[in-house]
Amino acid sequence: MTATVHVDTYASAAPKANSRNGIRPLVAGAGITFLIAWIVGLSVWPTNLSVRASGAQIIDALTGHTTAATVQFLTSQGLAGLALAVVLTTVVRPARITGAAAVAVSLTQCALGVHLAGWVAPEGNAAAAATFYGLIDRLDGVKMLLLAATAALVSIPMLRNRNLMLRNRTRSLIVPGLGLLLAAAITVSGIGYLLLNTTLAPAAYVSGVLLLIWVPALALTTRR
């Protein structure tokens, strides 16, 4: 296991040096982009409806805020999803698979959210709004669980990699430590969103902050 992680994650052959030097700035930039995209998305439309919000409540929240809501979905689900995809190109293969699935879900949420804000809500169809919003929230739960798996699959091999432990203490301890905390917290919030459970869903306040710290930290400490 350790040998595989070393080969997949930290290529050391001299001929690849230029490639690594080219990839690192891109990955670091993607990590920062992920953070900025979420900050922008949360800033332009700070409304946070309950996972059990009614269709009328959803339409009321979106009325007069079509542009802001659209920007939020495009940044927090669209741009952030694409940035995450770039960051996860540096991790071990199992984490890339679950991460790619999470990105696909995020882009699906983006499309559904833009349609909800730009077409469904303006028509005033409460039933359709509730259906779309509920689907987006449940997909959020699926995405969170995929991100939990991704964080664990990245973090556990890092903690087991003795060579990494000797070379880079920040990457070998802090990043995987945050990753395991994220995996635990986002599992709780993911179940909450998947089941539209108002007791568990608020854990997203914790898991969201951890995610916004972990992804840039992973990107900025990558060695590829």
mmCIF file of C-alpha atoms in Angstrom:
data_model
loop_
_atom_site.group_PDB
_atom_site.id
_atom_site.type_symbol
_atom_site.label_atom_id
_atom_site.label_comp_id
_atom_site.label_asym_id
_atom_site.label_seq_id
_atom_site.Cartn_x
_atom_site.Cartn_y
_atom_site.Cartn_z
ATOM 1 C CA MET A 1 0.000 0.000 0.000
ATOM 2 C CA THR A 2 2.715 2.470 0.973
ATOM 3 C CA ALA A 3 4.764 1.757 -2.130
ATOM 4 C CA THR A 4 1.737 2.254 -4.356
ATOM 5 C CA VAL A 5 0.890 5.582 -2.756
ATOM 6 C CA HIS A 6 4.465 6.733 -3.188
ATOM 7 C CA VAL A 7 4.424 5.952 -6.889
ATOM 8 C CA ASP A 8 0.987 7.351 -7.627
ATOM 9 C CA THR A 9 1.244 10.526 -5.620
ATOM 10 C CA TYR A 10 4.871 11.561 -5.587
ATOM 11 C CA ALA A 11 6.600 10.788 -8.867
ATOM 12 C CA SER A 12 10.302 11.465 -8.499
ATOM 13 C CA ALA A 13 11.855 10.624 -11.862
ATOM 14 C CA ALA A 14 14.073 13.417 -13.167
ATOM 15 C CA PRO A 15 12.521 13.563 -16.662
ATOM 16 C CA LYS A 16 9.202 14.519 -15.070
ATOM 17 C CA ALA A 17 10.573 17.444 -13.102
ATOM 18 C CA ASN A 18 9.474 20.047 -15.623
ATOM 19 C CA SER A 19 6.013 18.517 -15.766
ATOM 20 C CA ARG A 20 5.666 18.660 -11.989
ATOM 21 C CA ASN A 21 6.802 22.273 -11.926
ATOM 22 C CA GLY A 22 4.146 23.083 -14.489
ATOM 23 C CA ILE A 23 1.365 21.263 -12.681
ATOM 24 C CA ARG A 24 1.962 22.635 -9.213
ATOM 25 C CA PRO A 25 1.011 26.297 -9.948
ATOM 26 C CA LEU A 26 -2.114 25.101 -11.742
ATOM 27 C CA VAL A 27 -3.171 22.943 -8.801
ATOM 28 C CA ALA A 28 -2.381 25.678 -6.278
ATOM 29 C CA GLY A 29 -4.387 28.150 -8.345
ATOM 30 C CA ALA A 30 -7.283 25.714 -8.492
ATOM 31 C CA GLY A 31 -7.244 25.387 -4.702
ATOM 32 C CA ILE A 32 -7.450 29.161 -4.285
ATOM 33 C CA THR A 33 -10.129 29.349 -6.978
ATOM 34 C CA PHE A 34 -12.183 26.763 -5.088
ATOM 35 C CA LEU A 35 -12.074 28.913 -1.953
ATOM 36 C CA ILE A 36 -12.849 32.176 -3.762
ATOM 37 C CA ALA A 37 -15.703 30.599 -5.723
ATOM 38 C CA TRP A 38 -17.388 29.510 -2.510
ATOM 39 C CA ILE A 39 -16.822 32.868 -0.822
ATOM 40 C CA VAL A 40 -18.353 34.683 -3.790
ATOM 41 C CA GLY A 41 -21.254 32.253 -3.967
ATOM 42 C CA LEU A 42 -22.097 32.583 -0.290
ATOM 43 C CA SER A 43 -21.712 36.367 -0.404
ATOM 44 C CA VAL A 44 -23.945 37.196 -3.360
ATOM 45 C CA TRP A 45 -26.951 35.292 -1.999
ATOM 46 C CA PRO A 46 -26.535 34.468 1.708
ATOM 47 C CA THR A 47 -30.033 32.990 2.096
ATOM 48 C CA ASN A 48 -29.873 29.523 3.639
ATOM 49 C CA LEU A 49 -33.203 27.750 3.431
ATOM 50 C CA SER A 50 -34.058 24.692 5.474
ATOM 51 C CA VAL A 51 -33.797 21.337 3.742
ATOM 52 C CA ARG A 52 -37.501 21.089 4.511
ATOM 53 C CA ALA A 53 -38.413 24.461 2.982
ATOM 54 C CA SER A 54 -41.787 24.578 1.247
ATOM 55 C CA GLY A 55 -42.224 25.509 -2.389
ATOM 56 C CA ALA A 56 -43.707 28.858 -1.374
ATOM 57 C CA GLN A 57 -40.704 29.613 0.848
ATOM 58 C CA ILE A 58 -38.312 28.736 -1.957
ATOM 59 C CA ILE A 59 -40.077 30.967 -4.470
ATOM 60 C CA ASP A 60 -40.238 33.793 -1.928
ATOM 61 C CA ALA A 61 -36.488 33.523 -1.300
ATOM 62 C CA LEU A 62 -35.698 33.522 -5.021
ATOM 63 C CA THR A 63 -38.067 36.313 -6.028
ATOM 64 C CA GLY A 64 -36.034 39.380 -6.912
ATOM 65 C CA HIS A 65 -32.786 37.450 -6.486
ATOM 66 C CA THR A 66 -32.651 35.476 -9.723
ATOM 67 C CA THR A 67 -29.279 36.858 -10.785
ATOM 68 C CA ALA A 68 -27.710 36.462 -7.340
ATOM 69 C CA ALA A 69 -28.979 32.904 -6.969
ATOM 70 C CA THR A 70 -27.775 32.029 -10.460
ATOM 71 C CA VAL A 71 -24.316 33.413 -9.688
ATOM 72 C CA GLN A 72 -24.256 31.397 -6.476
ATOM 73 C CA PHE A 73 -24.986 28.135 -8.266
ATOM 74 C CA LEU A 74 -22.486 28.919 -11.029
ATOM 75 C CA THR A 75 -19.705 29.689 -8.558
ATOM 76 C CA SER A 76 -20.264 27.383 -5.583
ATOM 77 C CA GLN A 77 -21.358 24.355 -7.618
ATOM 78 C CA GLY A 78 -19.989 25.005 -11.100
ATOM 79 C CA LEU A 79 -16.662 26.824 -10.803
ATOM 80 C CA ALA A 80 -15.828 25.265 -7.428
ATOM 81 C CA GLY A 81 -16.566 21.819 -8.835
ATOM 82 C CA LEU A 82 -14.217 22.336 -11.774
ATOM 83 C CA ALA A 83 -11.506 23.702 -9.477
ATOM 84 C CA LEU A 84 -11.868 20.677 -7.206
ATOM 85 C CA ALA A 85 -11.431 18.399 -10.207
ATOM 86 C CA VAL A 86 -8.054 20.004 -10.917
ATOM 87 C CA VAL A 87 -6.909 19.727 -7.289
ATOM 88 C CA LEU A 88 -7.806 16.048 -7.150
ATOM 89 C CA THR A 89 -5.652 15.185 -10.167
ATOM 90 C CA THR A 90 -2.747 14.960 -7.694
ATOM 91 C CA VAL A 91 -4.223 12.367 -5.332
ATOM 92 C CA VAL A 92 -4.216 8.567 -5.337
ATOM 93 C CA ARG A 93 -6.441 6.786 -7.855
ATOM 94 C CA PRO A 94 -9.288 5.675 -5.524
ATOM 95 C CA ALA A 95 -9.689 9.258 -4.302
ATOM 96 C CA ARG A 96 -9.666 10.539 -7.872
ATOM 97 C CA ILE A 97 -12.572 8.240 -8.676
ATOM 98 C CA THR A 98 -14.768 9.315 -5.755
ATOM 99 C CA GLY A 99 -13.682 12.920 -6.286
ATOM 100 C CA ALA A 100 -14.653 12.810 -9.957
ATOM 101 C CA ALA A 101 -18.066 11.474 -8.969
ATOM 102 C CA ALA A 102 -18.462 14.346 -6.482
ATOM 103 C CA VAL A 103 -17.536 16.847 -9.193
ATOM 104 C CA ALA A 104 -20.111 15.319 -11.552
ATOM 105 C CA VAL A 105 -22.787 15.673 -8.872
ATOM 106 C CA SER A 106 -21.730 19.273 -8.231
ATOM 107 C CA LEU A 107 -22.042 20.184 -11.910
ATOM 108 C CA THR A 108 -25.465 18.534 -12.005
ATOM 109 C CA GLN A 109 -26.506 20.652 -9.016
ATOM 110 C CA CYS A 110 -25.242 23.720 -10.840
ATOM 111 C CA ALA A 111 -27.433 23.001 -13.870
ATOM 112 C CA LEU A 112 -30.493 22.236 -11.738
ATOM 113 C CA GLY A 113 -29.929 25.326 -9.594
ATOM 114 C CA VAL A 114 -29.627 27.660 -12.570
ATOM 115 C CA HIS A 115 -32.830 26.197 -14.007
ATOM 116 C CA LEU A 116 -34.595 26.579 -10.659
ATOM 117 C CA ALA A 117 -33.536 30.204 -10.221
ATOM 118 C CA GLY A 118 -33.956 31.298 -13.824
ATOM 119 C CA TRP A 119 -37.028 29.412 -14.984
ATOM 120 C CA VAL A 120 -38.922 27.459 -12.324
ATOM 121 C CA ALA A 121 -39.130 30.090 -9.569
ATOM 122 C CA PRO A 122 -40.130 33.004 -11.865
ATOM 123 C CA GLU A 123 -43.092 30.935 -13.065
ATOM 124 C CA GLY A 124 -44.326 30.724 -9.474
ATOM 125 C CA ASN A 125 -44.794 26.954 -9.571
ATOM 126 C CA ALA A 126 -44.402 26.039 -5.896
ATOM 127 C CA ALA A 127 -44.624 22.284 -6.451
ATOM 128 C CA ALA A 128 -41.922 22.316 -9.122
ATOM 129 C CA ALA A 129 -39.732 24.601 -7.002
ATOM 130 C CA ALA A 130 -40.006 22.226 -4.049
ATOM 131 C CA THR A 131 -39.156 19.251 -6.268
ATOM 132 C CA PHE A 132 -36.081 20.922 -7.766
ATOM 133 C CA TYR A 133 -34.860 22.277 -4.446
ATOM 134 C CA GLY A 134 -35.345 18.920 -2.727
ATOM 135 C CA LEU A 135 -33.451 17.155 -5.513
ATOM 136 C CA ILE A 136 -30.579 19.649 -5.271
ATOM 137 C CA ASP A 137 -30.382 19.123 -1.511
ATOM 138 C CA ARG A 138 -30.433 15.332 -1.813
ATOM 139 C CA LEU A 139 -27.699 15.525 -4.438
ATOM 140 C CA ASP A 140 -25.784 17.700 -1.992
ATOM 141 C CA GLY A 141 -26.005 14.793 0.437
ATOM 142 C CA VAL A 142 -24.652 12.382 -2.171
ATOM 143 C CA LYS A 143 -21.833 14.798 -2.979
ATOM 144 C CA MET A 144 -20.923 15.204 0.690
ATOM 145 C CA LEU A 145 -20.700 11.451 1.190
ATOM 146 C CA LEU A 146 -18.489 11.167 -1.889
ATOM 147 C CA LEU A 147 -16.305 13.959 -0.525
ATOM 148 C CA ALA A 148 -16.117 12.150 2.815
ATOM 149 C CA ALA A 149 -14.817 9.068 1.023
ATOM 150 C CA THR A 150 -12.408 11.208 -0.992
ATOM 151 C CA ALA A 151 -11.000 12.949 2.075
ATOM 152 C CA ALA A 152 -10.499 9.620 3.849
ATOM 153 C CA LEU A 153 -8.902 7.987 0.805
ATOM 154 C CA VAL A 154 -6.473 10.894 0.509
ATOM 155 C CA SER A 155 -5.696 11.249 4.211
ATOM 156 C CA ILE A 156 -5.170 7.680 5.411
ATOM 157 C CA PRO A 157 -2.422 6.820 2.873
ATOM 158 C CA MET A 158 -0.702 10.122 3.651
ATOM 159 C CA LEU A 159 -0.535 9.245 7.342
ATOM 160 C CA ARG A 160 0.900 5.832 6.471
ATOM 161 C CA ASN A 161 3.580 7.205 4.163
ATOM 162 C CA ARG A 162 6.769 7.266 6.253
ATOM 163 C CA ASN A 163 8.807 8.946 3.532
ATOM 164 C CA LEU A 164 6.318 11.793 3.442
ATOM 165 C CA MET A 165 6.350 12.029 7.236
ATOM 166 C CA LEU A 166 10.089 12.673 7.119
ATOM 167 C CA ARG A 167 9.991 15.147 4.220
ATOM 168 C CA ASN A 168 7.028 17.389 4.907
ATOM 169 C CA ARG A 169 5.439 17.535 8.344
ATOM 170 C CA THR A 170 2.757 20.028 7.285
ATOM 171 C CA ARG A 171 1.518 17.819 4.476
ATOM 172 C CA SER A 172 1.976 14.589 6.423
ATOM 173 C CA LEU A 173 0.120 15.651 9.572
ATOM 174 C CA ILE A 174 -1.979 18.793 9.186
ATOM 175 C CA VAL A 175 -3.510 18.100 5.777
ATOM 176 C CA PRO A 176 -4.543 14.485 6.482
ATOM 177 C CA GLY A 177 -5.627 15.438 9.995
ATOM 178 C CA LEU A 178 -7.980 18.039 8.555
ATOM 179 C CA GLY A 179 -9.049 15.503 5.959
ATOM 180 C CA LEU A 180 -10.144 12.969 8.547
ATOM 181 C CA LEU A 181 -12.029 15.620 10.514
ATOM 182 C CA LEU A 182 -13.699 16.656 7.271
ATOM 183 C CA ALA A 183 -14.602 13.057 6.448
ATOM 184 C CA ALA A 184 -16.341 12.640 9.803
ATOM 185 C CA ALA A 185 -18.186 15.958 9.777
ATOM 186 C CA ILE A 186 -19.277 15.850 6.155
ATOM 187 C CA THR A 187 -20.608 12.320 6.589
ATOM 188 C CA VAL A 188 -23.023 13.633 9.212
ATOM 189 C CA SER A 189 -24.145 16.593 7.113
ATOM 190 C CA GLY A 190 -24.291 14.401 4.008
ATOM 191 C CA ILE A 191 -26.712 12.012 5.667
ATOM 192 C CA GLY A 192 -28.725 15.008 6.832
ATOM 193 C CA TYR A 193 -29.050 16.422 3.324
ATOM 194 C CA LEU A 194 -29.664 13.068 1.699
ATOM 195 C CA LEU A 195 -32.530 12.353 4.090
ATOM 196 C CA LEU A 196 -33.615 16.026 4.338
ATOM 197 C CA ASN A 197 -33.100 15.714 8.078
ATOM 198 C CA THR A 198 -33.201 19.090 9.830
ATOM 199 C CA THR A 199 -31.263 17.747 12.827
ATOM 200 C CA LEU A 200 -28.213 16.471 10.938
ATOM 201 C CA ALA A 201 -28.127 18.882 7.995
ATOM 202 C CA PRO A 202 -26.830 21.870 10.045
ATOM 203 C CA ALA A 203 -23.563 19.950 10.506
ATOM 204 C CA ALA A 204 -22.805 21.460 7.090
ATOM 205 C CA TYR A 205 -21.788 24.651 8.900
ATOM 206 C CA VAL A 206 -18.847 22.715 10.342
ATOM 207 C CA SER A 207 -18.080 20.468 7.383
ATOM 208 C CA GLY A 208 -18.323 23.400 4.990
ATOM 209 C CA VAL A 209 -15.647 25.356 6.840
ATOM 210 C CA LEU A 210 -13.400 22.289 7.006
ATOM 211 C CA LEU A 211 -13.838 21.706 3.274
ATOM 212 C CA LEU A 212 -12.905 25.308 2.482
ATOM 213 C CA ILE A 213 -9.714 24.887 4.508
ATOM 214 C CA TRP A 214 -8.766 21.375 3.413
ATOM 215 C CA VAL A 215 -9.031 21.719 -0.361
ATOM 216 C CA PRO A 216 -6.739 24.790 -0.615
ATOM 217 C CA ALA A 217 -4.355 23.253 1.942
ATOM 218 C CA LEU A 218 -4.125 20.075 -0.117
ATOM 219 C CA ALA A 219 -3.586 22.081 -3.297
ATOM 220 C CA LEU A 220 -0.936 24.373 -1.840
ATOM 221 C CA THR A 221 1.140 21.530 -0.407
ATOM 222 C CA THR A 222 1.047 19.207 -3.397
ATOM 223 C CA ARG A 223 4.384 17.931 -4.676
ATOM 224 C CA ARG A 224 3.240 17.165 -8.202
#
